[in-house]
PDB file of C-alpha atoms and ligand atoms in Angstrom:
ATOM      1  CA  MET O   1      97.970  92.825 108.210  1.00 76.00           C
ATOM      2  CA  SER O   2      98.542  94.477 104.805  1.00 85.00           C
ATOM      3  CA  LEU O   3     100.854  92.969 102.204  1.00 85.00           C
ATOM      4  CA  GLN O   4     103.235  95.918 102.681  1.00 84.00           C
ATOM      5  CA  SER O   5     103.365  95.373 106.471  1.00 87.00           C
ATOM      6  CA  GLN O   6     104.020  91.663 105.952  1.00 91.00           C
ATOM      7  CA  ALA O   7     106.809  92.533 103.513  1.00 91.00           C
ATOM      8  CA  ILE O   8     108.428  94.913 106.025  1.00 90.00           C
ATOM      9  CA  LEU O   9     108.321  92.229 108.723  1.00 93.00           C
ATOM     10  CA  ALA O  10     109.763  89.605 106.373  1.00 95.00           C
ATOM     11  CA  GLY O  11     112.684  91.925 105.538  1.00 94.00           C
ATOM     12  CA  VAL O  12     113.369  92.765 109.186  1.00 95.00           C
ATOM     13  CA  ASP O  13     113.199  89.082 110.260  1.00 96.00           C
ATOM     14  CA  ALA O  14     115.569  88.019 107.481  1.00 97.00           C
ATOM     15  CA  ALA O  15     118.080  90.752 108.396  1.00 97.00           C
ATOM     16  CA  THR O  16     117.988  89.703 112.063  1.00 96.00           C
ATOM     17  CA  THR O  17     118.591  86.072 111.037  1.00 97.00           C
ATOM     18  CA  VAL O  18     121.613  87.013 108.883  1.00 96.00           C
ATOM     19  CA  HIS O  19     123.050  89.135 111.710  1.00 96.00           C
ATOM     20  CA  ARG O  20     122.769  86.160 114.081  1.00 95.00           C
ATOM     21  CA  MET O  21     124.233  83.748 111.555  1.00 95.00           C
ATOM     22  CA  LEU O  22     127.257  85.971 110.823  1.00 94.00           C
ATOM     23  CA  ARG O  23     127.633  87.065 114.475  1.00 93.00           C
ATOM     24  CA  THR O  24     127.726  90.662 113.277  1.00 90.00           C
ATOM     25  CA  GLU O  25     127.145  92.208 116.696  1.00 90.00           C
ATOM     26  CA  GLU O  26     130.064  90.367 118.288  1.00 88.00           C
ATOM     27  CA  SER O  27     132.271  91.263 115.335  1.00 83.00           C
ATOM     28  CA  ALA O  28     131.289  94.974 115.462  1.00 81.00           C
ATOM     29  CA  VAL O  29     132.153  95.096 119.165  1.00 77.00           C
ATOM     30  CA  GLU O  30     135.466  93.283 118.586  1.00 78.00           C
ATOM     31  CA  ARG O  31     136.435  95.615 115.742  1.00 74.00           C
ATOM     32  CA  SER O  32     135.160  98.678 117.701  1.00 71.00           C
ATOM     33  CA  SER O  33     133.520  99.689 114.445  1.00 75.00           C
ATOM     34  CA  PRO O  34     130.122 101.322 114.228  1.00 79.00           C
ATOM     35  CA  TYR O  35     129.705 100.236 110.612  1.00 89.00           C
ATOM     36  CA  ILE O  36     128.062  97.047 109.435  1.00 93.00           C
ATOM     37  CA  ASP O  37     130.421  95.527 106.896  1.00 92.00           C
ATOM     38  CA  VAL O  38     127.776  94.745 104.266  1.00 95.00           C
ATOM     39  CA  PHE O  39     130.251  93.981 101.481  1.00 95.00           C
ATOM     40  CA  GLY O  40     132.101  91.606 103.826  1.00 93.00           C
ATOM     41  CA  ALA O  41     128.781  89.927 104.730  1.00 94.00           C
ATOM     42  CA  ILE O  42     127.995  89.293 101.033  1.00 95.00           C
ATOM     43  CA  ASP O  43     131.486  87.862 100.631  1.00 94.00           C
ATOM     44  CA  GLU O  44     131.052  85.656 103.698  1.00 93.00           C
ATOM     45  CA  LEU O  45     127.839  84.260 102.215  1.00 93.00           C
ATOM     46  CA  ALA O  46     129.908  83.308  99.130  1.00 91.00           C
ATOM     47  CA  VAL O  47     127.887  85.560  96.806  1.00 93.00           C
ATOM     48  CA  PRO O  48     130.081  87.136  94.104  1.00 94.00           C
ATOM     49  CA  LEU O  49     129.969  90.939  94.326  1.00 96.00           C
ATOM     50  CA  TYR O  50     130.949  93.299  91.508  1.00 96.00           C
ATOM     51  CA  PHE O  51     131.107  97.074  91.237  1.00 97.00           C
ATOM     52  CA  ALA O  52     130.327  98.237  87.715  1.00 96.00           C
ATOM     53  CA  PRO O  53     129.746 101.611  86.023  1.00 95.00           C
ATOM     54  CA  LEU O  54     126.022 100.949  85.655  1.00 91.00           C
ATOM     55  CA  ASP O  55     123.930 103.372  83.633  1.00 82.00           C
ATOM     56  CA  ASN O  56     120.483 104.093  85.034  1.00 88.00           C
ATOM     57  CA  LEU O  57     120.773 101.282  87.571  1.00 91.00           C
ATOM     58  CA  LEU O  58     121.866 101.308  91.201  1.00 94.00           C
ATOM     59  CA  GLY O  59     122.241  97.575  91.503  1.00 95.00           C
ATOM     60  CA  ALA O  60     121.081  94.115  90.565  1.00 93.00           C
ATOM     61  CA  CYS O  61     120.766  90.649  92.040  1.00 92.00           C
ATOM     62  CA  ILE O  62     121.398  88.183  89.249  1.00 90.00           C
ATOM     63  CA  ARG O  63     119.965  84.708  89.545  1.00 83.00           C
ATOM     64  CA  GLU O  64     120.349  82.531  86.500  1.00 75.00           C
ATOM     65  CA  HIS O  65     120.091  78.807  87.169  1.00 70.00           C
ATOM     66  CA  GLY O  66     119.196  77.589  90.627  1.00 63.00           C
ATOM     67  CA  PRO O  67     121.550  78.888  93.285  1.00 62.00           C
ATOM     68  CA  ALA O  68     123.920  80.717  90.888  1.00 60.00           C
ATOM     69  CA  VAL O  69     123.748  84.363  91.930  1.00 81.00           C
ATOM     70  CA  GLY O  70     125.777  87.482  91.840  1.00 92.00           C
ATOM     71  CA  ILE O  71     125.272  90.995  93.117  1.00 95.00           C
ATOM     72  CA  VAL O  72     126.218  94.035  91.064  1.00 95.00           C
ATOM     73  CA  VAL O  73     126.425  97.528  92.574  1.00 96.00           C
ATOM     74  CA  THR O  74     127.044 100.774  90.730  1.00 95.00           C
ATOM     75  CA  SER O  75     130.542 102.256  91.008  1.00 95.00           C
ATOM     76  CA  ARG O  76     129.146 105.676  90.108  1.00 93.00           C
ATOM     77  CA  ARG O  77     127.524 106.629  93.406  1.00 92.00           C
ATOM     78  CA  ARG O  78     128.752 107.560  96.869  1.00 91.00           C
ATOM     79  CA  LEU O  79     129.722 104.929  99.419  1.00 93.00           C
ATOM     80  CA  HIS O  80     126.575 105.125 101.554  1.00 91.00           C
ATOM     81  CA  ILE O  81     124.412 104.602  98.444  1.00 92.00           C
ATOM     82  CA  GLN O  82     126.613 101.660  97.432  1.00 95.00           C
ATOM     83  CA  ARG O  83     126.189 100.240 100.949  1.00 96.00           C
ATOM     84  CA  PHE O  84     122.386 100.547 100.941  1.00 94.00           C
ATOM     85  CA  THR O  85     122.184  99.157  97.394  1.00 95.00           C
ATOM     86  CA  ALA O  86     124.366  96.166  98.336  1.00 97.00           C
ATOM     87  CA  ALA O  87     122.198  95.529 101.421  1.00 96.00           C
ATOM     88  CA  HIS O  88     119.023  95.766  99.298  1.00 95.00           C
ATOM     89  CA  GLU O  89     120.390  93.257  96.762  1.00 95.00           C
ATOM     90  CA  LEU O  90     121.512  90.991  99.621  1.00 96.00           C
ATOM     91  CA  GLY O  91     117.889  91.195 100.798  1.00 95.00           C
ATOM     92  CA  HIS O  92     116.678  89.920  97.418  1.00 94.00           C
ATOM     93  CA  PHE O  93     119.171  87.064  97.680  1.00 93.00           C
ATOM     94  CA  VAL O  94     118.348  86.051 101.266  1.00 94.00           C
ATOM     95  CA  LEU O  95     114.587  86.337 100.685  1.00 93.00           C
ATOM     96  CA  GLU O  96     115.018  84.093  97.635  1.00 89.00           C
ATOM     97  CA  HIS O  97     113.446  86.540  95.212  1.00 88.00           C
ATOM     98  CA  GLU O  98     113.959  86.143  91.521  1.00 84.00           C
ATOM     99  CA  GLY O  99     116.584  88.402  89.987  1.00 80.00           C
ATOM    100  CA  SER O 100     116.151  92.155  90.356  1.00 84.00           C
ATOM    101  CA  LEU O 101     117.225  95.276  88.486  1.00 86.00           C
ATOM    102  CA  ASP O 102     116.959  98.336  90.717  1.00 86.00           C
ATOM    103  CA  ARG O 103     116.737 101.833  89.299  1.00 86.00           C
ATOM    104  CA  GLU O 104     115.785 103.342  92.627  1.00 80.00           C
ATOM    105  CA  ILE O 105     116.091 102.084  96.189  1.00 76.00           C
ATOM    106  CA  LEU O 106     113.943 103.668  98.836  1.00 74.00           C
ATOM    107  CA  THR O 107     113.224 103.555 102.526  1.00 72.00           C
ATOM    108  CA  PRO O 108     110.586 100.953 103.456  1.00 69.00           C
ATOM    109  CA  TRP O 109     107.854 103.511 104.146  1.00 68.00           C
ATOM    110  CA  SER O 110     107.720 104.798 100.583  1.00 69.00           C
ATOM    111  CA  SER O 111     104.648 103.556  98.782  1.00 64.00           C
ATOM    112  CA  ARG O 112     106.083 100.710  96.766  1.00 65.00           C
ATOM    113  CA  LYS O 113     103.719  98.633  94.657  1.00 74.00           C
ATOM    114  CA  ASP O 114     105.833  95.473  94.695  1.00 87.00           C
ATOM    115  CA  PRO O 115     106.051  93.863  98.179  1.00 89.00           C
ATOM    116  CA  ARG O 116     109.352  92.194  97.193  1.00 91.00           C
ATOM    117  CA  GLU O 117     110.926  95.633  96.825  1.00 91.00           C
ATOM    118  CA  THR O 118     109.469  96.731 100.170  1.00 91.00           C
ATOM    119  CA  ALA O 119     110.902  93.580 101.779  1.00 93.00           C
ATOM    120  CA  ALA O 120     114.351  94.207 100.255  1.00 94.00           C
ATOM    121  CA  ASP O 121     114.199  97.862 101.383  1.00 92.00           C
ATOM    122  CA  SER O 122     113.333  96.880 104.956  1.00 92.00           C
ATOM    123  CA  PHE O 123     116.012  94.173 104.929  1.00 95.00           C
ATOM    124  CA  ALA O 124     118.567  96.817 103.898  1.00 95.00           C
ATOM    125  CA  ALA O 125     117.528  99.353 106.546  1.00 94.00           C
ATOM    126  CA  GLU O 126     117.401  96.743 109.311  1.00 95.00           C
ATOM    127  CA  PHE O 127     120.658  95.135 108.220  1.00 97.00           C
ATOM    128  CA  LEU O 128     122.626  98.415 108.165  1.00 96.00           C
ATOM    129  CA  ILE O 129     120.927  99.955 111.220  1.00 96.00           C
ATOM    130  CA  PRO O 130     119.960  97.231 113.700  1.00 96.00           C
ATOM    131  CA  ASN O 131     118.578  98.439 117.017  1.00 95.00           C
ATOM    132  CA  TRP O 132     121.685  97.401 118.998  1.00 93.00           C
ATOM    133  CA  LEU O 133     123.982  99.393 116.721  1.00 94.00           C
ATOM    134  CA  LEU O 134     121.811 102.492 116.661  1.00 95.00           C
ATOM    135  CA  THR O 135     121.583 102.385 120.474  1.00 94.00           C
ATOM    136  CA  MET O 136     125.344 101.869 120.872  1.00 92.00           C
ATOM    137  CA  VAL O 137     126.332 104.738 118.581  1.00 94.00           C
ATOM    138  CA  ALA O 138     123.722 107.149 119.994  1.00 95.00           C
ATOM    139  CA  GLN O 139     124.947 106.386 123.523  1.00 94.00           C
ATOM    140  CA  GLN O 140     128.605 106.848 122.548  1.00 93.00           C
ATOM    141  CA  HIS O 141     127.798 110.345 121.292  1.00 95.00           C
ATOM    142  CA  ALA O 142     125.432 111.291 124.167  1.00 95.00           C
ATOM    143  CA  TRP O 143     122.487 111.492 121.762  1.00 95.00           C
ATOM    144  CA  TRP O 144     120.490 108.801 123.529  1.00 94.00           C
ATOM    145  CA  ASP O 145     117.355 110.674 124.500  1.00 90.00           C
ATOM    146  CA  SER O 146     114.216 111.349 122.535  1.00 87.00           C
ATOM    147  CA  SER O 147     114.585 115.144 122.525  1.00 90.00           C
ATOM    148  CA  ARG O 148     118.072 114.906 120.979  1.00 94.00           C
ATOM    149  CA  LEU O 149     116.993 112.221 118.535  1.00 96.00           C
ATOM    150  CA  SER O 150     114.026 114.369 117.447  1.00 96.00           C
ATOM    151  CA  ASP O 151     116.495 116.972 116.224  1.00 97.00           C
ATOM    152  CA  PRO O 152     117.196 116.538 112.487  1.00 98.00           C
ATOM    153  CA  GLY O 153     120.765 117.849 112.849  1.00 97.00           C
ATOM    154  CA  THR O 154     121.540 115.135 115.421  1.00 98.00           C
ATOM    155  CA  VAL O 155     119.915 112.446 113.262  1.00 98.00           C
ATOM    156  CA  TYR O 156     122.019 113.557 110.282  1.00 98.00           C
ATOM    157  CA  GLN O 157     125.210 113.235 112.366  1.00 98.00           C
ATOM    158  CA  LEU O 158     124.018 109.833 113.623  1.00 97.00           C
ATOM    159  CA  SER O 159     123.421 108.678 110.032  1.00 96.00           C
ATOM    160  CA  LEU O 160     127.041 109.558 109.126  1.00 96.00           C
ATOM    161  CA  ARG O 161     128.381 107.539 112.100  1.00 96.00           C
ATOM    162  CA  LEU O 162     126.257 104.577 110.965  1.00 95.00           C
ATOM    163  CA  GLY O 163     127.291 104.792 107.300  1.00 93.00           C
ATOM    164  CA  ALA O 164     123.631 105.047 106.314  1.00 93.00           C
ATOM    165  CA  SER O 165     121.492 107.630 104.599  1.00 92.00           C
ATOM    166  CA  TYR O 166     119.603 110.265 106.565  1.00 94.00           C
ATOM    167  CA  SER O 167     116.210 108.916 105.452  1.00 92.00           C
ATOM    168  CA  ALA O 168     117.083 105.289 106.341  1.00 93.00           C
ATOM    169  CA  THR O 169     118.199 106.440 109.808  1.00 95.00           C
ATOM    170  CA  CYS O 170     114.875 108.269 110.309  1.00 95.00           C
ATOM    171  CA  TRP O 171     113.065 105.076 109.301  1.00 93.00           C
ATOM    172  CA  ALA O 172     115.122 102.992 111.753  1.00 94.00           C
ATOM    173  CA  LEU O 173     114.313 105.382 114.631  1.00 96.00           C
ATOM    174  CA  GLY O 174     110.610 104.772 113.982  1.00 94.00           C
ATOM    175  CA  ALA O 175     110.949 101.036 113.245  1.00 92.00           C
ATOM    176  CA  HIS O 176     112.822 100.433 116.516  1.00 94.00           C
ATOM    177  CA  SER O 177     110.184 102.463 118.432  1.00 94.00           C
ATOM    178  CA  ILE O 178     112.829 104.938 119.580  1.00 95.00           C
ATOM    179  CA  LEU O 179     110.653 107.718 118.152  1.00 95.00           C
ATOM    180  CA  PRO O 180     106.948 107.583 117.296  1.00 95.00           C
ATOM    181  CA  VAL O 181     106.636 106.669 113.599  1.00 93.00           C
ATOM    182  CA  PRO O 182     104.884 109.990 112.672  1.00 94.00           C
ATOM    183  CA  THR O 183     107.765 111.939 114.307  1.00 95.00           C
ATOM    184  CA  ALA O 184     110.336 109.895 112.406  1.00 95.00           C
ATOM    185  CA  ALA O 185     108.393 110.343 109.144  1.00 93.00           C
ATOM    186  CA  GLU O 186     108.261 114.099 109.710  1.00 95.00           C
ATOM    187  CA  LEU O 187     112.024 114.198 110.390  1.00 96.00           C
ATOM    188  CA  SER O 188     112.729 112.398 107.122  1.00 94.00           C
ATOM    189  CA  LYS O 189     111.191 115.310 105.182  1.00 94.00           C
ATOM    190  CA  VAL O 190     114.006 117.669 106.227  1.00 96.00           C
ATOM    191  CA  PRO O 191     116.447 117.878 103.298  1.00 94.00           C
ATOM    192  CA  PRO O 192     120.011 116.930 104.366  1.00 93.00           C
ATOM    193  CA  ARG O 193     121.401 119.847 102.303  1.00 91.00           C
ATOM    194  CA  LYS O 194     119.674 122.218 104.758  1.00 93.00           C
ATOM    195  CA  LEU O 195     121.319 120.403 107.705  1.00 95.00           C
ATOM    196  CA  LYS O 196     124.726 120.609 106.040  1.00 94.00           C
ATOM    197  CA  LYS O 197     124.330 124.308 105.380  1.00 92.00           C
ATOM    198  CA  GLU O 198     123.488 125.000 109.035  1.00 94.00           C
ATOM    199  CA  LEU O 199     126.920 123.677 110.020  1.00 95.00           C
ATOM    200  CA  LEU O 200     128.890 125.851 107.626  1.00 94.00           C
ATOM    201  CA  PRO O 201     129.805 129.527 108.078  1.00 91.00           C
ATOM    202  CA  SER O 202     127.785 131.904 105.940  1.00 88.00           C
ATOM    203  CA  GLY O 203     129.325 132.396 102.556  1.00 85.00           C
ATOM    204  CA  PHE O 204     131.258 129.129 102.686  1.00 86.00           C
ATOM    205  CA  GLU O 205     130.321 126.838  99.834  1.00 81.00           C
ATOM    206  CA  PRO O 206     131.600 123.249  99.917  1.00 77.00           C
ATOM    207  CA  PRO O 207     133.243 122.260  96.637  1.00 74.00           C
ATOM    208  CA  HIS O 208     130.549 119.649  96.011  1.00 79.00           C
ATOM    209  CA  GLY O 209     126.915 119.723  97.083  1.00 77.00           C
ATOM    210  CA  TRP O 210     126.944 115.960  97.664  1.00 83.00           C
ATOM    211  CA  ALA O 211     129.779 116.166 100.228  1.00 92.00           C
ATOM    212  CA  ASP O 212     128.776 115.345 103.787  1.00 95.00           C
ATOM    213  CA  VAL O 213     129.457 117.709 106.662  1.00 96.00           C
ATOM    214  CA  TRP O 214     130.623 116.074 109.905  1.00 97.00           C
ATOM    215  CA  LYS O 215     130.313 117.927 113.186  1.00 97.00           C
ATOM    216  CA  ILE O 216     133.265 116.493 115.111  1.00 96.00           C
ATOM    217  CA  THR O 217     133.162 116.625 118.921  1.00 93.00           C
ATOM    218  CA  ASP O 218     135.264 115.178 121.717  1.00 91.00           C
ATOM    219  CA  ARG O 219     132.894 112.182 121.596  1.00 93.00           C
ATOM    220  CA  ASP O 220     134.545 111.239 118.305  1.00 93.00           C
ATOM    221  CA  HIS O 221     137.959 111.064 119.988  1.00 94.00           C
ATOM    222  CA  GLY O 222     139.586 107.681 119.341  1.00 90.00           C
ATOM    223  CA  ARG O 223     136.683 106.487 117.173  1.00 91.00           C
ATOM    224  CA  LYS O 224     136.538 105.460 113.564  1.00 90.00           C
ATOM    225  CA  ILE O 225     134.753 107.462 110.893  1.00 92.00           C
ATOM    226  CA  MET O 226     134.120 106.510 107.294  1.00 92.00           C
ATOM    227  CA  ALA O 227     134.274 109.766 105.373  1.00 92.00           C
ATOM    228  CA  SER O 228     134.568 110.334 101.651  1.00 91.00           C
ATOM    229  CA  PRO O 229     136.825 112.632  99.644  1.00 90.00           C
ATOM    230  CA  GLU O 230     135.467 116.197  99.629  1.00 90.00           C
ATOM    231  CA  ASP O 231     133.578 115.676 102.905  1.00 94.00           C
ATOM    232  CA  ILE O 232     133.999 118.515 105.391  1.00 95.00           C
ATOM    233  CA  LEU O 233     134.844 118.054 109.089  1.00 95.00           C
ATOM    234  CA  VAL O 234     133.633 120.913 111.284  1.00 96.00           C
ATOM    235  CA  LEU O 235     135.452 121.519 114.570  1.00 95.00           C
ATOM    236  CA  ASP O 236     134.505 124.106 117.155  1.00 91.00           C
ATOM    237  CA  LEU O 237     137.177 124.005 119.875  1.00 90.00           C
ATOM    238  CA  ALA O 238     137.780 125.898 123.105  1.00 88.00           C
ATOM    239  CA  GLU O 239     141.247 127.450 122.855  1.00 88.00           C
ATOM    240  CA  SER O 240     143.457 129.196 125.414  1.00 87.00           C
ATOM    241  CA  ALA O 241     145.018 131.558 122.896  1.00 84.00           C
ATOM    242  CA  ALA O 242     145.865 134.291 125.441  1.00 82.00           C
ATOM    243  CA  ALA O 243     148.028 131.774 127.326  1.00 84.00           C
ATOM    244  CA  GLY O 244     149.766 130.832 124.088  1.00 86.00           C
ATOM    245  CA  TYR O 245     147.949 127.570 123.382  1.00 89.00           C
ATOM    246  CA  LEU O 246     146.690 126.898 119.881  1.00 90.00           C
ATOM    247  CA  TRP O 247     145.010 123.959 118.188  1.00 92.00           C
ATOM    248  CA  GLU O 248     147.094 122.581 115.353  1.00 90.00           C
ATOM    249  CA  VAL O 249     146.498 119.784 112.868  1.00 90.00           C
ATOM    250  CA  ASP O 250     149.204 117.140 113.218  1.00 85.00           C
ATOM    251  CA  ASP O 251     150.377 116.426 109.692  1.00 76.00           C
ATOM    252  CA  SER O 252     153.246 114.124 110.648  1.00 71.00           C
ATOM    253  CA  ASN O 253     151.334 111.163 109.169  1.00 64.00           C
ATOM    254  CA  VAL O 254     149.999 111.024 105.641  1.00 65.00           C
ATOM    255  CA  PRO O 255     147.847 114.142 105.530  1.00 75.00           C
ATOM    256  CA  VAL O 256     144.310 113.279 104.440  1.00 87.00           C
ATOM    257  CA  VAL O 257     142.795 116.667 105.246  1.00 90.00           C
ATOM    258  CA  ARG O 258     143.443 120.270 104.358  1.00 90.00           C
ATOM    259  CA  ILE O 259     142.235 123.335 106.244  1.00 91.00           C
ATOM    260  CA  VAL O 260     139.654 125.229 104.188  1.00 92.00           C
ATOM    261  CA  HIS O 261     138.433 127.634 106.888  1.00 92.00           C
ATOM    262  CA  ASP O 262     140.082 128.875 110.082  1.00 92.00           C
ATOM    263  CA  HIS O 263     138.493 131.434 112.386  1.00 91.00           C
ATOM    264  CA  SER O 264     138.924 132.435 116.056  1.00 89.00           C
ATOM    265  CA  ALA O 265     136.419 134.314 118.211  1.00 85.00           C
ATOM    266  CA  ILE O 266     136.157 135.323 121.876  1.00 76.00           C
ATOM    267  CA  ASP O 267     134.203 132.758 123.868  1.00 68.00           C
ATOM    268  CA  PHE O 268     131.793 134.880 125.933  1.00 65.00           C
ATOM    269  CA  ASP O 269     130.449 131.784 127.710  1.00 65.00           C
ATOM    270  CA  ARG O 270     133.744 131.149 129.484  1.00 61.00           C
ATOM    271  CA  ILE O 271     135.503 133.124 132.182  1.00 60.00           C
ATOM    272  CA  GLY O 272     138.902 134.540 131.260  1.00 60.00           C
ATOM    273  CA  ALA O 273     140.388 135.113 127.868  1.00 59.00           C
ATOM    274  CA  ALA O 274     139.233 131.908 126.204  1.00 76.00           C
ATOM    275  CA  THR O 275     138.536 131.801 122.506  1.00 87.00           C
ATOM    276  CA  ARG O 276     136.686 129.446 120.198  1.00 89.00           C
ATOM    277  CA  ARG O 277     138.586 128.140 117.228  1.00 92.00           C
ATOM    278  CA  HIS O 278     136.414 127.223 114.284  1.00 93.00           C
ATOM    279  CA  LEU O 279     138.114 124.933 111.782  1.00 94.00           C
ATOM    280  CA  LEU O 280     136.831 123.311 108.616  1.00 94.00           C
ATOM    281  CA  LEU O 281     138.900 120.417 107.283  1.00 94.00           C
ATOM    282  CA  GLU O 282     138.252 118.953 103.871  1.00 93.00           C
ATOM    283  CA  ILE O 283     139.087 115.299 103.171  1.00 92.00           C
ATOM    284  CA  SER O 284     141.681 115.683 100.437  1.00 89.00           C
ATOM    285  CA  GLU O 285     143.199 112.204 100.068  1.00 87.00           C
ATOM    286  CA  ARG O 286     141.899 108.658  99.792  1.00 89.00           C
ATOM    287  CA  SER O 287     143.232 106.327 102.461  1.00 86.00           C
ATOM    288  CA  PRO O 288     141.872 103.103 103.980  1.00 85.00           C
ATOM    289  CA  ASP O 289     143.100 103.863 107.482  1.00 82.00           C
ATOM    290  CA  SER O 290     144.522 107.212 108.518  1.00 86.00           C
ATOM    291  CA  ARG O 291     144.816 109.173 111.705  1.00 88.00           C
ATOM    292  CA  ILE O 292     143.487 112.718 111.795  1.00 91.00           C
ATOM    293  CA  ALA O 293     144.901 114.353 114.905  1.00 91.00           C
ATOM    294  CA  LEU O 294     144.801 117.820 116.432  1.00 92.00           C
ATOM    295  CA  ARG O 295     146.777 118.994 119.428  1.00 92.00           C
ATOM    296  CA  HIS O 296     146.114 121.947 121.717  1.00 92.00           C
ATOM    297  CA  HIS O 297     149.662 123.013 122.555  1.00 91.00           C
ATOM    298  CA  ARG O 298     151.980 125.980 122.959  1.00 89.00           C
ATOM    299  CA  ALA O 299     153.191 127.114 119.578  1.00 79.00           C
ATOM    300  CA  PHE O 300     156.736 127.642 120.930  1.00 81.00           C
ATOM    301  CA  ASP O 301     156.838 124.485 123.108  1.00 83.00           C
ATOM    302  CA  LYS O 302     154.869 121.684 121.523  1.00 80.00           C
ATOM    303  CA  SER O 303     155.555 119.312 124.416  1.00 84.00           C
ATOM    304  CA  ASP O 304     153.351 121.574 126.566  1.00 86.00           C
ATOM    305  CA  SER O 305     149.911 120.324 125.584  1.00 86.00           C
ATOM    306  CA  LEU O 306     146.474 120.956 127.037  1.00 88.00           C
ATOM    307  CA  GLY O 307     144.737 118.230 125.061  1.00 90.00           C
ATOM    308  CA  SER O 308     144.267 116.437 121.807  1.00 92.00           C
ATOM    309  CA  LEU O 309     141.584 115.112 119.526  1.00 93.00           C
ATOM    310  CA  SER O 310     142.186 112.260 117.130  1.00 92.00           C
ATOM    311  CA  LEU O 311     140.130 110.063 114.845  1.00 91.00           C
ATOM    312  CA  ILE O 312     140.782 106.995 112.761  1.00 89.00           C
ATOM    313  CA  ALA O 313     139.479 107.849 109.328  1.00 88.00           C
ATOM    314  CA  CYS O 314     138.778 105.617 106.382  1.00 90.00           C
ATOM    315  CA  THR O 315     138.625 108.104 103.520  1.00 89.00           C
ATOM    316  CA  SER O 316     138.599 105.672 100.604  1.00 89.00           C
ATOM    317  CA  GLY O 317     135.068 106.681  99.594  1.00 90.00           C
ATOM    318  CA  ALA O 318     133.121 104.766  96.985  1.00 91.00           C
ATOM    319  CA  HIS O 319     134.307 101.345  95.814  1.00 92.00           C
ATOM    320  CA  PRO O 320     135.817 101.597  92.335  1.00 93.00           C
ATOM    321  CA  GLU O 321     134.893  99.376  89.406  1.00 94.00           C
ATOM    322  CA  GLY O 322     135.876  95.724  89.794  1.00 93.00           C
ATOM    323  CA  GLU O 323     135.208  92.551  91.729  1.00 92.00           C
ATOM    324  CA  PHE O 324     135.057  92.794  95.525  1.00 90.00           C
ATOM    325  CA  ARG O 325     137.878  90.762  96.996  1.00 83.00           C
ATOM    326  CA  GLY O 326     137.201  90.729 100.709  1.00 75.00           C
ATOM    327  CA  SER O 327     137.241  93.296 103.526  1.00 64.00           C
ATOM    328  CA  ASN O 328     140.429  94.506 105.144  1.00 50.00           C
TER     329      ASN O 328
HETATM  330 ZN1   ZN K   1     115.084  95.622  94.456  1.00 61.98          ZN
END
């Protein structure tokens, strides 16, 4: 076995051990959350965690004398990069590596020279996307078959529900033998910006190229998503407009979204005068726990409803500068 393969196995084994020790699976099921709380795990292991405006660094694991350690993560990148960086630095800590300064953090199949970096990369990918979590989320969204999971658009949506990057999710699909490794490697070459663009109407430009684009379906109903400010939620809803029913965003709570595109079209796939309502919602406010709800009701009698769609959204985005003081 090559040094790189040994390093990947060491990272995966260590991540599995930490999951068992912290009872992460039980906790994820209890919290009904599809996201591994990596910052909470670092806190639980009593490792100080800081977010700092690092220049030219994503993160560091600082080990000075004996067991004294701390993890530093940049405050200047998006949440999913902060999460992967924190998991990578946790990998260095758990694998008892000497201190690290990381300018780039990659998926485990990139050709790293240093096996310690490969091990920390594979720890991070396995820790954030264990097989049980990937399976659970894919089943919840009816993506659990190899033809669906070979579709890059589906894998991108899966990565958002896991709070992981697109490339790390591709790696996990191969590592857990859900897809053949060459298929997963091929998928990882598709640029996420192309997948985002496919979901947006022609001519619509999101305000920021880094924003993620979520395709929301009825499978998201009642579930939690972790979106960031400027992310776009895409909804394509069957609407009975001829009978007077319209979809409307419920803004009775703190509004965390604003409508940036609204279009109706005849639905030729359905009998009768059904229409499709195409809505784009942009996350416009930061909030740790908000409800985004839409109701399909009569405009003149809102108690007459044909259905609803609601999500619990954490829209706080990236952790700001400062010491981490425990998960909510
Ligand atoms: Zn590293």
